[in-house]
Amino acid sequence: MPTHCALLVIDVQVAMFDESDPVYRGDLLLQRIQHVISKARQKGHSVIYIQHSEGAGSPLERGTAGWTIHPSIAPITGDLIIEKQTPDSFHETDLNMKLQEKGVKDLILTGMQTEICVDTTCRRASSLGYAVTLVRDAHSTWNSNILQAEQIIEHHNMVLSMFANVVDTENVMNG
């Protein structure tokens, strides 16, 4: 039975889990996203994977092993995959059209990278009129030159609360 809600799994690709430069709490992130995907499927929500592509020689070069969606959260038959080339999952993609075709009004966001693709997609989804839920503990990033990953994540959870309902994994899709 179709619902008006979809889960976006943003840029959770193999290259993001390079052991030489580990994403903050990567294993825990994958576990939490697995949990959210399972809940979404149980409720009959669409699961949509956003897959970032970059140019030749990049770790996210289209068609390479690093570009592949992480196997622990891999899509199944019926899931949609949207390829993008900018931080905005809606920019120059057919994501909005696909969501409209499905009658989606509510979006749940998880994924990577907090301050870039998750932030931009959250703001854009809100500006397009979607009711957005950001899963507080199911998006991640790396340390920057000025802030630790944990600080970046917490800061964005606070700022993005202007555009989304920010909830923990355990409380998403309850009710």
Coordinates of C-alpha atoms in Angstrom, one line a residue:
M1 CA 0.0 0.0 0.0
P2 CA 1.6 3.3 -1.1
T3 CA 2.2 6.0 1.5
H4 CA 3.0 9.7 1.2
C5 CA 6.4 9.3 2.9
A6 CA 9.8 8.4 1.4
L7 CA 13.2 7.8 3.0
L8 CA 16.2 9.4 1.3
V9 CA 19.5 7.6 1.9
I10 CA 22.1 10.2 0.8
D11 CA 25.5 9.3 -0.6
V12 CA 26.2 6.2 1.6
Q13 CA 28.7 4.8 -0.8
V14 CA 31.7 2.6 -0.4
A15 CA 34.3 5.4 -0.9
M16 CA 32.9 7.2 2.1
F17 CA 34.2 4.4 4.4
D18 CA 37.8 4.5 3.5
E19 CA 39.7 3.1 6.5
S20 CA 42.5 5.6 6.0
D21 CA 40.1 8.5 6.5
P22 CA 37.1 7.1 8.4
V23 CA 33.8 8.9 8.6
Y24 CA 32.7 9.7 12.1
R25 CA 31.1 6.6 13.7
G26 CA 30.8 4.9 10.3
D27 CA 29.8 1.4 11.6
L28 CA 27.2 2.9 13.9
L29 CA 25.9 5.1 11.1
L30 CA 25.4 2.0 8.9
Q31 CA 23.5 0.2 11.7
R32 CA 21.2 3.1 12.3
I33 CA 20.5 3.6 8.5
Q34 CA 19.8 -0.2 8.3
H35 CA 17.3 0.2 11.1
V36 CA 15.6 3.2 9.5
I37 CA 15.4 1.4 6.1
S38 CA 13.8 -1.6 7.8
K39 CA 11.2 0.6 9.5
A40 CA 10.5 2.4 6.3
R41 CA 10.0 -0.8 4.4
Q42 CA 7.7 -2.2 7.2
K43 CA 5.5 0.9 6.9
G44 CA 5.4 0.6 3.1
H45 CA 7.4 3.9 2.5
S46 CA 9.5 4.3 -0.6
V47 CA 13.3 4.0 0.0
I48 CA 15.3 6.2 -2.4
Y49 CA 19.0 6.1 -2.6
I50 CA 20.9 9.2 -3.7
Q51 CA 24.2 8.3 -5.4
H52 CA 26.8 11.0 -5.8
S53 CA 29.0 10.9 -9.0
E54 CA 32.2 12.7 -9.7
G55 CA 34.7 12.8 -12.6
A56 CA 37.4 10.4 -13.7
G57 CA 39.9 9.6 -11.1
S58 CA 37.7 10.6 -8.1
P59 CA 36.8 8.1 -5.4
L60 CA 33.2 8.6 -6.5
E61 CA 33.8 8.1 -10.2
R62 CA 30.7 6.7 -11.8
G63 CA 30.9 2.9 -12.2
T64 CA 33.8 2.3 -9.8
A65 CA 33.8 0.2 -6.7
G66 CA 33.9 3.4 -4.5
W67 CA 30.9 4.8 -6.2
T68 CA 28.7 1.8 -5.3
I69 CA 26.1 2.1 -2.6
H70 CA 27.5 0.5 0.6
P71 CA 26.6 -3.2 0.5
S72 CA 25.3 -3.2 4.1
I73 CA 22.4 -0.9 3.1
A74 CA 22.1 -1.9 -0.6
P75 CA 18.9 -1.3 -2.5
I76 CA 16.5 -4.0 -3.2
T77 CA 14.1 -4.5 -6.1
G78 CA 11.6 -1.6 -6.2
D79 CA 13.9 0.9 -4.5
L80 CA 14.8 4.0 -6.6
I81 CA 18.3 5.2 -7.2
I82 CA 18.9 8.9 -8.1
E83 CA 22.3 9.9 -9.4
K84 CA 23.4 13.4 -8.7
Q85 CA 26.5 15.5 -9.3
T86 CA 26.0 18.4 -6.8
P87 CA 25.3 18.6 -3.1
D88 CA 21.6 19.2 -3.8
S89 CA 19.7 15.9 -4.5
F90 CA 17.1 17.8 -6.4
H91 CA 19.4 19.9 -8.7
E92 CA 19.4 18.6 -12.3
T93 CA 17.9 15.2 -11.2
D94 CA 14.4 13.8 -11.5
L95 CA 14.0 13.3 -7.8
N96 CA 11.2 15.9 -7.4
M97 CA 9.3 14.5 -10.4
K98 CA 9.6 10.9 -9.0
L99 CA 8.4 12.0 -5.6
Q100 CA 5.4 13.8 -7.1
E101 CA 4.5 10.8 -9.2
K102 CA 4.5 8.7 -6.0
G103 CA 2.4 11.4 -4.2
V104 CA 5.1 11.8 -1.5
K105 CA 4.6 14.8 0.8
D106 CA 6.9 13.7 3.7
L107 CA 10.7 13.0 3.5
I108 CA 12.9 11.4 6.0
L109 CA 16.7 12.1 5.5
T110 CA 19.7 10.0 6.4
G111 CA 23.2 9.8 5.0
M112 CA 26.3 11.8 4.3
Q113 CA 27.9 14.4 4.3
T114 CA 26.2 16.4 7.1
E115 CA 27.3 19.9 6.2
I116 CA 27.2 19.5 2.5
C117 CA 24.7 17.1 0.8
V118 CA 22.5 16.4 3.9
D119 CA 22.3 20.1 4.7
T120 CA 21.6 21.2 1.1
T121 CA 19.0 18.5 0.4
C122 CA 17.2 19.2 3.7
R123 CA 16.9 22.9 2.9
R124 CA 15.9 22.3 -0.7
A125 CA 13.3 19.7 0.3
S126 CA 11.8 22.2 2.7
S127 CA 11.7 25.0 0.2
L128 CA 9.9 22.7 -2.2
G129 CA 7.2 22.2 0.4
Y130 CA 8.0 18.7 1.7
A131 CA 7.6 18.0 5.4
V132 CA 11.1 16.9 6.3
T133 CA 12.3 14.7 9.1
L134 CA 16.1 14.6 9.6
V135 CA 17.3 11.6 11.6
R136 CA 19.5 13.2 14.2
D137 CA 21.9 10.3 14.7
A138 CA 21.8 8.8 11.2
H139 CA 23.9 11.3 9.2
S140 CA 27.7 11.8 9.5
T141 CA 30.8 13.6 8.3
W142 CA 34.5 14.0 8.9
N143 CA 36.5 16.4 11.2
S144 CA 37.3 19.7 9.5
N145 CA 40.2 22.1 10.2
I146 CA 38.1 24.0 12.7
L147 CA 35.4 21.6 14.1
Q148 CA 35.2 17.9 15.1
A149 CA 32.7 15.8 13.2
E150 CA 30.5 15.5 16.3
Q151 CA 30.4 19.3 16.6
I152 CA 29.5 19.6 12.9
I153 CA 26.7 17.1 13.3
E154 CA 25.2 18.7 16.4
H155 CA 25.4 22.2 14.9
H156 CA 23.6 21.1 11.8
N157 CA 20.9 19.3 13.8
M158 CA 20.3 22.6 15.6
V159 CA 20.3 24.7 12.4
L160 CA 18.4 22.3 10.3
S161 CA 15.6 22.2 12.9
M162 CA 14.4 25.4 11.2
F163 CA 13.7 23.2 8.1
A164 CA 13.0 19.8 9.5
N165 CA 11.7 17.9 12.4
V166 CA 14.9 16.4 13.9
V167 CA 14.4 13.1 15.6
D168 CA 16.6 10.1 16.8
T169 CA 16.6 6.8 15.0
E170 CA 14.5 5.2 17.7
N171 CA 11.8 7.8 17.4
V172 CA 11.5 8.1 13.6
M173 CA 8.3 6.8 12.1
N174 CA 6.7 6.0 15.4
G175 CA 3.0 6.4 15.4

